Every structure is written in C-alpha cells, then in structure tokens.
Short mmCIF file of C-alpha atoms (C1' of nucleotides) in Angstrom, two decimals:
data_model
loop_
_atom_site.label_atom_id
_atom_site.label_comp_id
_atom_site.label_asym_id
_atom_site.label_seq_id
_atom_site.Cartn_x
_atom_site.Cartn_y
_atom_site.Cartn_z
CA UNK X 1 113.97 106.34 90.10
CA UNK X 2 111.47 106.73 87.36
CA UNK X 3 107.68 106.75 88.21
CA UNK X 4 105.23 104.17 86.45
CA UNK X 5 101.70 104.82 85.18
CA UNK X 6 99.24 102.18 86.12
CA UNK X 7 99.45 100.48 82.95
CA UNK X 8 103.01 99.93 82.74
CA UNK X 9 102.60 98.76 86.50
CA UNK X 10 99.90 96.04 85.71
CA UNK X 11 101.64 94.62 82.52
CA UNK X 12 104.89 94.34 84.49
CA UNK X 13 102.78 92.51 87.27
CA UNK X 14 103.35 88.87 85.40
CA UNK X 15 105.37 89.46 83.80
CA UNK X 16 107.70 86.35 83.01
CA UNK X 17 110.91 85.77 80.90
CA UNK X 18 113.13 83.22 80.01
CA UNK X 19 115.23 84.37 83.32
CA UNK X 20 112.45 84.05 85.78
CA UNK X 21 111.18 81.06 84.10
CA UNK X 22 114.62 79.13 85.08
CA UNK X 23 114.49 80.41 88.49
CA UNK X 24 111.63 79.16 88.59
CA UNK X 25 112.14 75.90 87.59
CA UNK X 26 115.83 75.74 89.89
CA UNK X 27 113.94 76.38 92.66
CA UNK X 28 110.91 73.72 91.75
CA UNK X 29 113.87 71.33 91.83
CA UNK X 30 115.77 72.65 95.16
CA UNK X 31 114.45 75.13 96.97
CA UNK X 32 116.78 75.54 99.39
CA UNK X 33 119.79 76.73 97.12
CA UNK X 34 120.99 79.97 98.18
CA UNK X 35 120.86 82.45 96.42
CA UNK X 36 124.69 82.14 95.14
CA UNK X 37 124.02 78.99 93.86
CA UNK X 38 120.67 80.10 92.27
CA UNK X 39 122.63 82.40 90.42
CA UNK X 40 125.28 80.51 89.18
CA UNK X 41 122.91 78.51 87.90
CA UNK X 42 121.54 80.70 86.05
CA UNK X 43 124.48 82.69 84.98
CA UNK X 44 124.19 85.66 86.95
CA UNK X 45 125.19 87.36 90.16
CA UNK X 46 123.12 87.02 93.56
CA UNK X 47 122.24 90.22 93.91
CA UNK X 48 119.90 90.45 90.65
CA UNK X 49 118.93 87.11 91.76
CA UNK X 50 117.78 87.71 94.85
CA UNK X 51 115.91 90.84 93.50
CA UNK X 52 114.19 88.74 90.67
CA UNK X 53 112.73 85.85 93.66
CA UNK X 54 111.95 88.99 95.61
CA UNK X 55 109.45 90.14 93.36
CA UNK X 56 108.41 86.99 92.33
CA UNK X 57 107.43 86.14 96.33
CA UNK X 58 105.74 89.98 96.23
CA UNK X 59 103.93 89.25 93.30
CA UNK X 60 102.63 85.67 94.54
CA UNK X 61 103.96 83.64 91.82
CA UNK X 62 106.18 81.97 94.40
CA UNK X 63 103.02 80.84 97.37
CA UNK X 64 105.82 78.93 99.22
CA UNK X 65 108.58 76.92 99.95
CA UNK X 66 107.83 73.32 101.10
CA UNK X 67 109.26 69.72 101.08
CA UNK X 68 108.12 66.65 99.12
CA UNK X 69 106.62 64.12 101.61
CA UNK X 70 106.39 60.46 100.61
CA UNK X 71 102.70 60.14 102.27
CA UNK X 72 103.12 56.18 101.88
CA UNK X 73 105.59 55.66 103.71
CA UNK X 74 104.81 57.74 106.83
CA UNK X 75 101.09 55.98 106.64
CA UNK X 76 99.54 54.23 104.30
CA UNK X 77 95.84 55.60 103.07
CA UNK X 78 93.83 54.92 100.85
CA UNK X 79 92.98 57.74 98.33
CA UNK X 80 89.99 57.75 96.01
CA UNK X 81 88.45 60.10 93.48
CA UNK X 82 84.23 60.44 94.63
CA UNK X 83 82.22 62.28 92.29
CA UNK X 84 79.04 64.01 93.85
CA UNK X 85 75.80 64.40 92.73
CA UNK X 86 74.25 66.89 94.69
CA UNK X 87 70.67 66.23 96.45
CA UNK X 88 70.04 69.65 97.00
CA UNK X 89 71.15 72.75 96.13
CA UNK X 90 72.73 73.93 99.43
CA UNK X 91 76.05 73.96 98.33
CA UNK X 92 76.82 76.77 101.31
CA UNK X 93 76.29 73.96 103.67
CA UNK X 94 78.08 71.42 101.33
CA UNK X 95 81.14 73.32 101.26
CA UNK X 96 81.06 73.99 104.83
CA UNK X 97 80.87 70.41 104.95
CA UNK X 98 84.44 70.61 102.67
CA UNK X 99 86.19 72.59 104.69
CA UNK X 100 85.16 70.73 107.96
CA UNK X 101 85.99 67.50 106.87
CA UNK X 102 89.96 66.57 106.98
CA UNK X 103 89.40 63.50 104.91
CA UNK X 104 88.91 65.36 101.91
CA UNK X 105 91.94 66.88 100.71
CA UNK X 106 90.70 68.38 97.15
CA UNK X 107 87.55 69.73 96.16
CA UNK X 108 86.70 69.97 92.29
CA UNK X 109 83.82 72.03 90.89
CA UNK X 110 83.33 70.38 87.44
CA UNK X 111 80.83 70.87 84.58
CA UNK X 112 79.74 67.45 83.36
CA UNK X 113 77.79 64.57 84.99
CA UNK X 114 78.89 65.21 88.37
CA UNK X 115 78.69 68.58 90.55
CA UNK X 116 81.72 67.84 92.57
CA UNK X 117 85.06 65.69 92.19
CA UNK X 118 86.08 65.20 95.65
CA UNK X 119 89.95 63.70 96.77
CA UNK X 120 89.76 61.77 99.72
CA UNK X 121 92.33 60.13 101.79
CA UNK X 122 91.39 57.63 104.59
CA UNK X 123 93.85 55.41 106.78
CA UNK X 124 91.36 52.28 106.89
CA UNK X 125 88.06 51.37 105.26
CA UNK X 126 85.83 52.05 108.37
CA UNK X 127 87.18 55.67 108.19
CA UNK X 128 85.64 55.52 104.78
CA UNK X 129 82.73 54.07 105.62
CA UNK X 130 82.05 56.49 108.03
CA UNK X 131 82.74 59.81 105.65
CA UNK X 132 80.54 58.14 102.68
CA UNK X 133 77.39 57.76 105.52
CA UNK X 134 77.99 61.54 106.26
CA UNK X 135 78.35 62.33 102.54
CA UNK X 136 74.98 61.14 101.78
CA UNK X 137 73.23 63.41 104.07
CA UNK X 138 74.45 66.19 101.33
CA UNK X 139 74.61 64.01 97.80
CA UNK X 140 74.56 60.91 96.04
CA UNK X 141 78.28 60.21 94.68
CA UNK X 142 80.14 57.63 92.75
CA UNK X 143 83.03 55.97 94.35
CA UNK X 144 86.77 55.63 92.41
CA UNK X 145 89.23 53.98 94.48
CA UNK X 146 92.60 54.31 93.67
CA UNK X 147 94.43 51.32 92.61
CA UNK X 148 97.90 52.90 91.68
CA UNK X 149 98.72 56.71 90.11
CA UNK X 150 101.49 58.04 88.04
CA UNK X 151 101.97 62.26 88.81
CA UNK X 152 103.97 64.09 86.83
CA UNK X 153 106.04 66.90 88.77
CA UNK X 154 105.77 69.97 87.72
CA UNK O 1 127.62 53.02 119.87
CA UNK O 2 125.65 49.56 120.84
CA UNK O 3 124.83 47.61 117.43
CA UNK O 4 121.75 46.72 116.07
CA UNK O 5 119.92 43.49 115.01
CA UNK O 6 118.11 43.18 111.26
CA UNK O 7 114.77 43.69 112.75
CA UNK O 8 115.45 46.84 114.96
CA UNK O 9 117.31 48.60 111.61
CA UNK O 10 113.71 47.55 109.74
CA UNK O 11 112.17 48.14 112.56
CA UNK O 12 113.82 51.60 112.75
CA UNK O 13 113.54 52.58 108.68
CA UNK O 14 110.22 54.34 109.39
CA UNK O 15 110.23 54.64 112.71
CA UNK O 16 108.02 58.04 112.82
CA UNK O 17 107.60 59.84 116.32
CA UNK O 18 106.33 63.08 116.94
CA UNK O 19 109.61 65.10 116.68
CA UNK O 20 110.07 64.07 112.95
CA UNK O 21 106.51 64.88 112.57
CA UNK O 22 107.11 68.27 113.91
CA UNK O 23 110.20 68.73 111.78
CA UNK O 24 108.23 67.54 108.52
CA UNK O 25 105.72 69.88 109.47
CA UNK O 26 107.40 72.88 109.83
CA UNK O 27 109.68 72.09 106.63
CA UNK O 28 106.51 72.07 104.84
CA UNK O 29 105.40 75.20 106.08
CA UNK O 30 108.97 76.83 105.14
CA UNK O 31 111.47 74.26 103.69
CA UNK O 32 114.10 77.52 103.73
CA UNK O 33 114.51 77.13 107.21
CA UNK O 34 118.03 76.56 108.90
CA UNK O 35 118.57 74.04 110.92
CA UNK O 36 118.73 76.58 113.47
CA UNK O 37 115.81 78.21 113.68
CA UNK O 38 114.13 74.49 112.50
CA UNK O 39 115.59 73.31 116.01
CA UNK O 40 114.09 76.36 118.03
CA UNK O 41 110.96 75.80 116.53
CA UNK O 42 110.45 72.23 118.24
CA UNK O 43 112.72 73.04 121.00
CA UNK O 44 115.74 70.78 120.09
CA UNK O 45 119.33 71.37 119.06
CA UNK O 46 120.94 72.17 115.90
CA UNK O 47 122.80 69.01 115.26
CA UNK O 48 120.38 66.68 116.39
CA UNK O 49 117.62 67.95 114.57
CA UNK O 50 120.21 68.16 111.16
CA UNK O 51 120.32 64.18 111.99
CA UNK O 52 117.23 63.76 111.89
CA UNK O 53 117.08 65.57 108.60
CA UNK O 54 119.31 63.48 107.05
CA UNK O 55 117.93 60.79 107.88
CA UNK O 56 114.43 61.47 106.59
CA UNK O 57 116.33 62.48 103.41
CA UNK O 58 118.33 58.89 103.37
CA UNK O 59 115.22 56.65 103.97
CA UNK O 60 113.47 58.66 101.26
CA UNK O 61 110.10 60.14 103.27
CA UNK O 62 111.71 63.71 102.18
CA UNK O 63 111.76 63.16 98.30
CA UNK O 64 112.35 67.13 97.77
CA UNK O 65 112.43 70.70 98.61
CA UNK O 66 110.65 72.59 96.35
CA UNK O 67 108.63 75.95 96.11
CA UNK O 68 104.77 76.38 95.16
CA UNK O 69 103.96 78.10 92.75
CA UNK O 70 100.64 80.16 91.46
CA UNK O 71 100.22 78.37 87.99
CA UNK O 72 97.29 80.34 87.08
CA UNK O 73 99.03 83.93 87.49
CA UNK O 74 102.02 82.44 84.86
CA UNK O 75 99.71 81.10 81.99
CA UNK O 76 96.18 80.75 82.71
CA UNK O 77 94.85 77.17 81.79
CA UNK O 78 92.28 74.68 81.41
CA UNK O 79 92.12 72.03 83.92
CA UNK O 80 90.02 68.66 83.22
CA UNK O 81 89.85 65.43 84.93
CA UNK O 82 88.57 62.92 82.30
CA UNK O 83 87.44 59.76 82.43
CA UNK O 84 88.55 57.02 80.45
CA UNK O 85 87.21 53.83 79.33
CA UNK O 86 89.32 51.32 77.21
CA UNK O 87 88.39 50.27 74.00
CA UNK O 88 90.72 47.43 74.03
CA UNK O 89 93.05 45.94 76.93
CA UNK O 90 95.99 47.64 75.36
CA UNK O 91 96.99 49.12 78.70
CA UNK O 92 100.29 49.26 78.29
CA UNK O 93 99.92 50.97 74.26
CA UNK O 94 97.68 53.83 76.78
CA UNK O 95 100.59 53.91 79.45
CA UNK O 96 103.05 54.78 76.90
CA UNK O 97 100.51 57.25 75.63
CA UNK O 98 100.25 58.79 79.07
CA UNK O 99 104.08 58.93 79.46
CA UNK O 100 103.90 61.00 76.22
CA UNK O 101 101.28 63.56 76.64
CA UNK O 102 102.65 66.53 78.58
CA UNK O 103 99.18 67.42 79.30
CA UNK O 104 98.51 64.85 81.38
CA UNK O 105 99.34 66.00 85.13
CA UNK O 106 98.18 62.78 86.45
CA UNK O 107 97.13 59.11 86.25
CA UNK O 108 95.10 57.08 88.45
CA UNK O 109 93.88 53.53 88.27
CA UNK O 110 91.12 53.60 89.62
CA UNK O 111 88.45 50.96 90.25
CA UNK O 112 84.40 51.70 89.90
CA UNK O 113 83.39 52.88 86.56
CA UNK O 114 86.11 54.28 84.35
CA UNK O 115 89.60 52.39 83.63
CA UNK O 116 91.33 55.96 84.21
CA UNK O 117 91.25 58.91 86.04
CA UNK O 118 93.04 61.53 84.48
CA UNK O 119 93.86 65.02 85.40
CA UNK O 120 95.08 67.32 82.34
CA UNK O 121 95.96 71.07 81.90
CA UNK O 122 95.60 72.41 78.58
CA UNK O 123 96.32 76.26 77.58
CA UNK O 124 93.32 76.78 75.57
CA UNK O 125 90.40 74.95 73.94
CA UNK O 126 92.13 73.87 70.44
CA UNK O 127 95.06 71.69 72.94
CA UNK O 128 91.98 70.27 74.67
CA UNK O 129 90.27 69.05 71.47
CA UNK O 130 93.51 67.92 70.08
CA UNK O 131 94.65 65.93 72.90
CA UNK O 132 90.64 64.42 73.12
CA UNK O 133 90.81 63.20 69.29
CA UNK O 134 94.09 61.78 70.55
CA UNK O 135 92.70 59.91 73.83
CA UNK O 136 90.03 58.83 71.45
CA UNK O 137 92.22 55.96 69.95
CA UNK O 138 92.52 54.44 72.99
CA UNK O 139 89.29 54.96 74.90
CA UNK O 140 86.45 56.71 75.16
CA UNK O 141 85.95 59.27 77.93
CA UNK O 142 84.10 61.41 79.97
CA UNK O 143 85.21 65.22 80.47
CA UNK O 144 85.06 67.17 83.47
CA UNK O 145 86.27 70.46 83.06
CA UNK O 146 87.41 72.14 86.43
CA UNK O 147 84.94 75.24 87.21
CA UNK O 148 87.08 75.95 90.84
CA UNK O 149 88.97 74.27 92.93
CA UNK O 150 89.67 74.10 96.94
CA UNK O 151 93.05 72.41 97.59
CA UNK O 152 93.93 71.94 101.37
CA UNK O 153 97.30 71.93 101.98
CA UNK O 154 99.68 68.82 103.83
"C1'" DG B 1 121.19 64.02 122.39
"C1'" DG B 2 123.71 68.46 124.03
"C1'" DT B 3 127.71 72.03 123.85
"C1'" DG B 4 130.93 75.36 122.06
"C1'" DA B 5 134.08 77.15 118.82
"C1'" DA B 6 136.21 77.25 114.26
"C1'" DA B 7 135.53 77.43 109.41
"C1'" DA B 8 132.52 78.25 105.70
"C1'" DC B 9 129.03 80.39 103.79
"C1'" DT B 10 125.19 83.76 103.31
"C1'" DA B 11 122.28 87.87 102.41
"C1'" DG B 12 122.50 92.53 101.82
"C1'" DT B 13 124.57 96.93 100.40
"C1'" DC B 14 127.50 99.89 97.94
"C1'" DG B 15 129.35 102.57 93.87
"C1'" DG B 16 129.79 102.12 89.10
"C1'" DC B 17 128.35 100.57 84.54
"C1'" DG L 1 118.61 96.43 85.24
"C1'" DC L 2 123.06 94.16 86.25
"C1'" DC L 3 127.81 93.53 88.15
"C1'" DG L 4 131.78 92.90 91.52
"C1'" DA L 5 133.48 93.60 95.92
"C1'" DC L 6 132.93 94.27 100.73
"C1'" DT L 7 130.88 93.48 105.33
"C1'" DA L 8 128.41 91.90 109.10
"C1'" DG L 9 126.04 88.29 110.43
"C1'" DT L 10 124.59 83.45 110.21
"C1'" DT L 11 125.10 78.51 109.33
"C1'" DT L 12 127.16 74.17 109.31
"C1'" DT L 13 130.23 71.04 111.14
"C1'" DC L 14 133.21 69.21 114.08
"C1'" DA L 15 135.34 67.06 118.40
"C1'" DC L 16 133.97 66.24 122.94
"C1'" DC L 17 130.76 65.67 126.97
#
DNA sequence: GGTGAAAACTAGTCGGC
DNA sequence: GCCGACTAGTTTTCACC
C-alpha cells in the first residue's frame, strides 16, 4: 500500500467523479438498494461499490439515510417564511431562542433588509399567535404565510 | 377477515398511532434499516411491522427513501431566498419560468408583502446576476443572500 | 398481530488482474 | 482501483396459530 503526502490526501478528500456522482444520485432516488443493485446500476461490481459509498459516508458527503415524509398528510400545519428585524443585538440569546423553540424548523442568516429568515411550522393559528408574542420580546419581523410551494428534489 | 364500511377504510387511510410514528421515526433516522432490526427497535415483529411499512408506502405518507447529502462539501454555492413582486398578473408566464430555472430550489406563495418566496442556489456570482436579469422580466425582487444557516432535522 | 422455517438475498473477503 | 467467485450470515416471505 503506497503512503500519501498531505496534499495528495486533502485533494482526494472531495474528490468527485462521474462514478460517485451517479451513486450519488441512485441513492438520492432509493436509498435502500443494496449494494448489488447499486452496482448494477451503475455498471460495476459490489465490491468497488460498496468501497466508493464507504468513503463517501467517511468523508461526510453522505450525512444520512432517511425517508421522505408527506408532513400534510400526517398533520396539517401551517408553514410561513418570518423575516426578523432584530431589536437588539443579542443574537446569543436570539439563537438560543432558535434552538429552544420547535416551531421553527429553519433559521436563515441573510444580508439584506432583514437579519433573519426564519421557517416556521405551526398546527393551528393560536400556536402562531403564541410564538409571534414570544418573538417580539427578541425582534420586530414580517410575516409570509404560505399559501402553496413547489420544491424541487434534489 | 371481518369487512369494512366506506367510512372506516377513509376513516382508516391516515389513521396515524404511535407505532407508525415510531416506525417513521426511526426510518428517518436510518431508512437502511431491516425490517428486523426496525421491529426490535419499537418492540414488534418482523412481519407486522413490514405491514405497516407497506402500508405507509401505499397511502403515500412515505413518498421516498433517500440519503442526505453535504451539498456544500460537493460544489460550494450561493444560496438566496429572493423576493418577488409581479410586474404584471402573468402568474402562470412566471410558473413556467420557475419550472425552467434549475436554480430555483423552491417556490412559495406566500401572502404579506412579496408575490414569491423563492429559494435559489447558484455556483458563483455571474449565475446569480444572470438568473436576476432573468427574474427581472417578470418581477422585481428583493435578494437575500444566505450568510448561515441552522436546519433542524424531522 | 405472532411464530418458525424455507428460500432468497446480502455484505464482506479473497486472489488475481 | 476493479473484478469474479465464494462464504457465512441475514433478510424476506410464507403458511399457520
């Protein structure tokens, strides 16, 4: 086995071709093939395939393997996009505020009008009531609802 | 097998207790997972548990298995949520535009101030300004480009 | 919804290229 | 870095309770 110099080791780090792409992208669409499969797919045998996802798990390009859940049907919410304008500048305390909250399920740090473009989700409007009154101890903020959405996978 | 009326199969269709909750759970933490060890982990038997699967699957609240991946390690980009306001009530001219742009991750209707809420991903600057001049014959916008980002997961 | 066993499939390892 | 074959173990899928 031949020893690497740092260099070599670094640029091999992301290092991302057309095969790794496709694995990629088979496993975006169906993460639980095995690794067989994976490989037919991409013309190749399963044990370079299982080394290539390997390495791509060790180098976290691959963070994990989940399912699709349709959120709407489980429960409907309501999402909305708030952008905040903050009061102060205790943004330690407004991030703890983040990370505490379960309503908010993406946090934004934006250059532009506002500071913050928060996601929300809330099962009723008094749920949102009750976030916005707690929001406003930290910022002002705009309020988008959202009225339908169109995402793209990946 | 006793049969069922209409209203107990509707009735059924997302009926959501809190062993499929623990199943959708745990797929989402590791969708690899056999139905095996799935059924250990909420302390229930292999085939009932890969009946329960399938029928998430069939009534469509699993759309997917898929992996997560670190975008930002592959190709570094620019992410922007922009505001848009129409110029016109063309919406359906900017829908088709939307459907078009690939670097447009997402769409949202949203009510409040803007028309749009869009979320892009460009690679560098020159796509950005590109696909602005673009957006610019339908509506004018506001640009937020994303500083950081805190995503909580499902 | 549980059980047990048969059939099918899987990941991992090896020498060789 | 990849292949093909082999192996030991695991998974799914039944029929039946």
């Amino acid at each position: 086995m031949k020893s690497k110099g740092i260099l070599s080791q670094q640029l091999e780090l992301y290092f991302m071709d057309n095969i790794n792409k496709a694995i990629l992208l088979e496993l975006q669409r169906n993460s639980r093939l095995s690794m067989r499969k994976l490989a037919a797919l991409i013309h190749m045998t399963a044990p370079a395939v299982t080394e290539r996802v390997r390495r791509l798990e060790e180098q976290g390009i691959i963070t994990g393997y989940t399912i699709r859940i349709d959120q709407q049907k489980i429960n409907p919410i309501i999402e909305a996009y708030v952008e905040t304008f903050m009061k102060s500048s205790h943004h330690q305390e407004f991030l703890k505020f983040v990370q505490a909250q379960k309503e908010i399920r993406e946090c934004h740090r934006i250059s532009g009008n506002a500071c913050y473009l928060l996601k929300i989700e809330v099962p009723d409007q008094g749920t949102l009531n009750t976030f916005l009154e707690a929001l406003l101890t930290y910022a002002n903020y705009r309020l988008n609802i959202v009225i339908a959405s169109t995402v793209k996978d990946a």
